[in-house]
mmCIF file of C-alpha atoms in Angstrom:
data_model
loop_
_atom_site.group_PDB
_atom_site.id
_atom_site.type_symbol
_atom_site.label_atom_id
_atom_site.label_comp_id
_atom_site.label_asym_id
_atom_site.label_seq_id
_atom_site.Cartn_x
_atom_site.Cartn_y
_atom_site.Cartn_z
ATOM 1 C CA UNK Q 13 147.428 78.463 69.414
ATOM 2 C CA UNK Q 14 150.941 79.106 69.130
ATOM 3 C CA UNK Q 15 153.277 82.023 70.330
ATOM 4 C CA UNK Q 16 154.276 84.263 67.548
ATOM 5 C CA UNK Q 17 157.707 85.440 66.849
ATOM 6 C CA UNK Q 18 159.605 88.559 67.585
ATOM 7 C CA UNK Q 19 159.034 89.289 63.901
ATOM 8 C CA UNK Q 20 154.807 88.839 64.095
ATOM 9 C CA UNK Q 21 154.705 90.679 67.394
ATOM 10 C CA UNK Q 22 156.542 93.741 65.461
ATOM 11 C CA UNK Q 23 154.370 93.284 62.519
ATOM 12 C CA UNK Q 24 150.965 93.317 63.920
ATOM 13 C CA UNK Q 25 151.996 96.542 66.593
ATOM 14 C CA UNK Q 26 152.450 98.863 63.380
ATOM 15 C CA UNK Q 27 148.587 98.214 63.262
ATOM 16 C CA UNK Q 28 148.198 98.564 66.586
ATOM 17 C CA UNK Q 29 148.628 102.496 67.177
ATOM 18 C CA UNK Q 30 149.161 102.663 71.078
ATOM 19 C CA UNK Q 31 149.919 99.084 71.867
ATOM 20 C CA UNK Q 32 153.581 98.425 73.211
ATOM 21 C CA UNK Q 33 155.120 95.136 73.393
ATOM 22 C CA UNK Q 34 156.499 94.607 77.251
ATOM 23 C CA UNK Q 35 158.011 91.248 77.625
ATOM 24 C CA UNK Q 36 155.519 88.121 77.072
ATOM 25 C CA UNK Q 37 152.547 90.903 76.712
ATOM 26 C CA UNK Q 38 150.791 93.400 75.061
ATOM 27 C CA UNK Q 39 150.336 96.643 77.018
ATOM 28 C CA UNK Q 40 148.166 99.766 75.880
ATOM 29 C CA UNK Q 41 147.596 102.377 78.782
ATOM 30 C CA UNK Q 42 144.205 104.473 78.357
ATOM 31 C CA UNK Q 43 142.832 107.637 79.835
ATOM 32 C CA UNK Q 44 139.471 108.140 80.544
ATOM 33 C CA UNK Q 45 137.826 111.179 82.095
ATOM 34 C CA UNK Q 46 137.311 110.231 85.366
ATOM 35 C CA UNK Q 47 137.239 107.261 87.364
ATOM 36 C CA UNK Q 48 133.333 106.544 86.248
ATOM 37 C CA UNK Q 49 134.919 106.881 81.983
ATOM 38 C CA UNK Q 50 137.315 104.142 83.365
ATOM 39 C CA UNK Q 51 134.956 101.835 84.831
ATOM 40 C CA UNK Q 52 132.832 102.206 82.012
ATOM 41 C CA UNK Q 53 135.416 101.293 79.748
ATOM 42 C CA UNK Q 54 136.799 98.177 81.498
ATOM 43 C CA UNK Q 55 132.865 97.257 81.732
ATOM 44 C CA UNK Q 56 133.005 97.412 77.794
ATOM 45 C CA UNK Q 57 136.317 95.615 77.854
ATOM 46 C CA UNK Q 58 135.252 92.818 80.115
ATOM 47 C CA UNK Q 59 132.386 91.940 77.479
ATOM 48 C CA UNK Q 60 134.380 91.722 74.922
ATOM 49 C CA UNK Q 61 136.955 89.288 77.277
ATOM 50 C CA UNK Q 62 133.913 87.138 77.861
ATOM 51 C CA UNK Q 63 132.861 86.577 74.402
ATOM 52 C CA UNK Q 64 136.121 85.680 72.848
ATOM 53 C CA UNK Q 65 137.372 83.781 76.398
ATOM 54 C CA UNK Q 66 140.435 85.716 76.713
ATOM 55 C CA UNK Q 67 140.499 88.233 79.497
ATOM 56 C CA UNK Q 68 143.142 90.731 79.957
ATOM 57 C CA UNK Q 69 145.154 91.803 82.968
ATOM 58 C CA UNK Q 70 143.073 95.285 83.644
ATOM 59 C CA UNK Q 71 144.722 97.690 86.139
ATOM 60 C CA UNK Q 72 142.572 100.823 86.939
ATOM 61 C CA UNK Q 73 143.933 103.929 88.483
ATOM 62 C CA UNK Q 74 141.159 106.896 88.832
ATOM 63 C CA UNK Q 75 140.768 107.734 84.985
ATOM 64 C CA UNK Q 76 143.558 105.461 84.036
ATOM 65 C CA UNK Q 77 142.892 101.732 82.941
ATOM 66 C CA UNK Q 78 146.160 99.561 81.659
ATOM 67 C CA UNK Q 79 145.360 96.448 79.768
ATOM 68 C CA UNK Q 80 148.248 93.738 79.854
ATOM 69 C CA UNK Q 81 147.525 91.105 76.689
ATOM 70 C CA UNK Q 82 149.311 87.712 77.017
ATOM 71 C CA UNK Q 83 148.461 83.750 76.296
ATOM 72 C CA UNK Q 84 149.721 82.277 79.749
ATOM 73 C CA UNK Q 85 149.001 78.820 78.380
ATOM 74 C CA UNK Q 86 151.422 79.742 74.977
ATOM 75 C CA UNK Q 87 153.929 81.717 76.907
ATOM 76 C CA UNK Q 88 153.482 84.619 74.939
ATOM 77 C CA UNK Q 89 151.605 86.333 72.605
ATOM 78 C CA UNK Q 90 149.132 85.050 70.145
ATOM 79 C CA UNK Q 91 146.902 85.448 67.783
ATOM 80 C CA UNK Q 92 144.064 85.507 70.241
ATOM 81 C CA UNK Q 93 145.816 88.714 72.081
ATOM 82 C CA UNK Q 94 145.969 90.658 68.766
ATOM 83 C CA UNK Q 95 141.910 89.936 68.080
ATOM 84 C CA UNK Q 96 141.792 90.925 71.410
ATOM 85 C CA UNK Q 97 143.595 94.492 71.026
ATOM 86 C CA UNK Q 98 141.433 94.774 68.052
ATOM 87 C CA UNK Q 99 138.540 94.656 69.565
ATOM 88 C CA UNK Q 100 139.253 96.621 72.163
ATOM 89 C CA UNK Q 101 140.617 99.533 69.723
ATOM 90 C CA UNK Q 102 137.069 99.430 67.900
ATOM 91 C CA UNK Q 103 135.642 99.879 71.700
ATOM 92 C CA UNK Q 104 137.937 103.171 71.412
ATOM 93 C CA UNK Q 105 136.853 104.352 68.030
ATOM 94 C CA UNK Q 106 133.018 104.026 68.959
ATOM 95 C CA UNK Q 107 132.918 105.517 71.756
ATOM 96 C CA UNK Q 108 135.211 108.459 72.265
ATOM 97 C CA UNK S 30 142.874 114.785 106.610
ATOM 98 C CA UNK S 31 146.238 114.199 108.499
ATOM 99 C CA UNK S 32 148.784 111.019 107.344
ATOM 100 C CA UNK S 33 148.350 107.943 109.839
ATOM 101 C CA UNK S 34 151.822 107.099 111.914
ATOM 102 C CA UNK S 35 152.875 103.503 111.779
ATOM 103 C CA UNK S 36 151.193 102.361 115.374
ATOM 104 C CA UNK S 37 147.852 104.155 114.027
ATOM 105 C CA UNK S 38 147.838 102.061 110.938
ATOM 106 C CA UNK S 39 149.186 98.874 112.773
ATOM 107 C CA UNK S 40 146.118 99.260 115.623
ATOM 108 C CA UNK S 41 143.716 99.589 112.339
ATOM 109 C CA UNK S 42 144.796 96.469 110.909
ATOM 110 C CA UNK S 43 144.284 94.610 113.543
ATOM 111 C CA UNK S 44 140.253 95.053 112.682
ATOM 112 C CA UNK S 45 141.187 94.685 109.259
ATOM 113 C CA UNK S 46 141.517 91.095 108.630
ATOM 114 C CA UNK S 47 143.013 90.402 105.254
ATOM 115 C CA UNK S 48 144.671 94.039 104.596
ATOM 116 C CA UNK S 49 147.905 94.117 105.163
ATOM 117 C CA UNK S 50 150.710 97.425 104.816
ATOM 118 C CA UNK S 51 152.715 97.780 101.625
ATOM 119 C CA UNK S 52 154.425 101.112 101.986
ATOM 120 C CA UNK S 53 152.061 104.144 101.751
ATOM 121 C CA UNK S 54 149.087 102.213 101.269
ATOM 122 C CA UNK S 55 146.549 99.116 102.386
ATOM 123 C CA UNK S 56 146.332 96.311 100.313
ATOM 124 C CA UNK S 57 144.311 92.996 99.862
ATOM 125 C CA UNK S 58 143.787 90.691 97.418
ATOM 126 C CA UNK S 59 140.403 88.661 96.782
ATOM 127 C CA UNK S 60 139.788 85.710 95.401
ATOM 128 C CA UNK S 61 136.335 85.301 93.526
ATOM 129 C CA UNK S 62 135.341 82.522 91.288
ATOM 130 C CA UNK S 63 135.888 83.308 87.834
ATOM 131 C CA UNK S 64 136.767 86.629 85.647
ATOM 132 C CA UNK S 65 132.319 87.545 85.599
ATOM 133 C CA UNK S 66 132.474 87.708 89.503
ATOM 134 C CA UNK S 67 136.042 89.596 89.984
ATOM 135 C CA UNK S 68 133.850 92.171 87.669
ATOM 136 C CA UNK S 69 130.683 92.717 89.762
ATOM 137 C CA UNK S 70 132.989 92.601 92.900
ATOM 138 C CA UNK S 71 135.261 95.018 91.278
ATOM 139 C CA UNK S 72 131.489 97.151 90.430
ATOM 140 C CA UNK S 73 130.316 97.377 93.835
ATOM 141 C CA UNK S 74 133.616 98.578 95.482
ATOM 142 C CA UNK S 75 133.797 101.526 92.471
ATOM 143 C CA UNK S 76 130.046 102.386 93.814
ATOM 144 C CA UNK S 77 131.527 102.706 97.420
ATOM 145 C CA UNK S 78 134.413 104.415 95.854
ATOM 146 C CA UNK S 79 132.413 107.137 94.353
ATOM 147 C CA UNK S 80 130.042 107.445 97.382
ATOM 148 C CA UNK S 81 133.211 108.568 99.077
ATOM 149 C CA UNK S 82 134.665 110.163 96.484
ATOM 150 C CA UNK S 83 137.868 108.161 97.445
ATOM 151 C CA UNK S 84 138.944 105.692 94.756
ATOM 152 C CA UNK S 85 141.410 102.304 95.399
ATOM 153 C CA UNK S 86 143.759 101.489 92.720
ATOM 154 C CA UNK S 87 142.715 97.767 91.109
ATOM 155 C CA UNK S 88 144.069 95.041 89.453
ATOM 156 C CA UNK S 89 142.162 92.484 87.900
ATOM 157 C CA UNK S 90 143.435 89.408 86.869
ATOM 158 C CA UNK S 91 140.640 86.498 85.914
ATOM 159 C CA UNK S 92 139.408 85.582 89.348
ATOM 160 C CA UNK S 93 141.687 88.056 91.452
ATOM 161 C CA UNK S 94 141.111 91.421 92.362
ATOM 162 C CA UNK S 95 143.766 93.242 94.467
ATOM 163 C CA UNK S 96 143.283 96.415 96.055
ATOM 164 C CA UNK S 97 145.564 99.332 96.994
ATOM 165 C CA UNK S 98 144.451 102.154 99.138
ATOM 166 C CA UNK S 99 146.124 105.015 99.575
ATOM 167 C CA UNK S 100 145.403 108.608 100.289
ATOM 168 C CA UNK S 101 148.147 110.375 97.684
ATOM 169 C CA UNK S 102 146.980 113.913 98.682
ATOM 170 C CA UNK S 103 148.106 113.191 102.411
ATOM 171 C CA UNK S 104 151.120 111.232 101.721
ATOM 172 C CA UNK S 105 149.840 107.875 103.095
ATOM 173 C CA UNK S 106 147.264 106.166 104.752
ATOM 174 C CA UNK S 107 144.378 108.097 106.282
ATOM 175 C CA UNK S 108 141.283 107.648 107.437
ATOM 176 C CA UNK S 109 139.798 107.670 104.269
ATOM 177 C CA UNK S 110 141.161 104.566 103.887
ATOM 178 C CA UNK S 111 140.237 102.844 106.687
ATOM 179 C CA UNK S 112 136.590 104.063 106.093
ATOM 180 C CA UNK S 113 136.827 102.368 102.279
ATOM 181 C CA UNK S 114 138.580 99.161 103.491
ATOM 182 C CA UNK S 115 135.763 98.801 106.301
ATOM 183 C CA UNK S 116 132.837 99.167 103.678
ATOM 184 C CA UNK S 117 134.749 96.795 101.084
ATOM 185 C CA UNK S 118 134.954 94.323 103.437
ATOM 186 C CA UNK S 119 131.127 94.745 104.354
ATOM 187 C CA UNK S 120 130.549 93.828 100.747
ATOM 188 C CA UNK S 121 132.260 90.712 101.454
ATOM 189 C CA UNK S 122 130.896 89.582 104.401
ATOM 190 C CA UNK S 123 127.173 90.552 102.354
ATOM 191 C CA UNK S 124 128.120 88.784 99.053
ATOM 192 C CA UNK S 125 129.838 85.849 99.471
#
């Protein structure tokens, strides 16, 4: 799976509403309505990281969950992070 | 619920193997063994965290979990925190 470009990173993020490019990852930053909304969420999240075998870094602060996106073993991002965002976008759009 | 002073939160730590100080709060990192059990870990310490109404701030990454627990109404480290670092490491010592 290779690393994609500056170019394909900008690409892809103008279909990525909320997703911000920081450094070798993909970072979105969500709030929730409380802490229980957050774990709930990253619940969802974390099924979606175990089907497609690609886990995020997930940071959760009381209502707040940040999801980092990056392919340690390409160095960067990849194909597999943007399903990923994807995925967890539709999460979004179902649910709230 | 007054701020702990530095010898207050040093004499704590002593019982709290594992925790250690990083600036206003206690922190500790676990180690589990893959992303599915850094998610039921990170489960059971949000049901403590909610039974005390006092919630740590926490990073997942695959197998690791770290935890940061502050008190950011009092400024610091409380007893609050103590109390939540004592039952999260009684989850531990249950679980694993």
């Amino acid at each position: 799976m290779p690393r994609l470009d500056d170019a394909a990173i900008a690409r892809a993020l103008e279909e990525l509403a909320g997703w911000e490019r920081e450094g070798d990852a993909l970072v979105r930053e969500f709030r929730l309505k409380n802490f229980r909304e957050a774990m709930a969420f990253v619940n969802e999240v974390a099924e979606v990281a175990e089907e497609l075998r690609h886990h995020p870094d997930i940071a959760i602060r009381y209502n707040r969950v940040r999801l980092a996106l990056t392919t340690h073993d390409a160095g960067g991002v990849t194909e597999r992070d943007l399903e990923l965002a994807r995925r967890i976008d539709a999460l979004v759009r179902q649910a709230r």
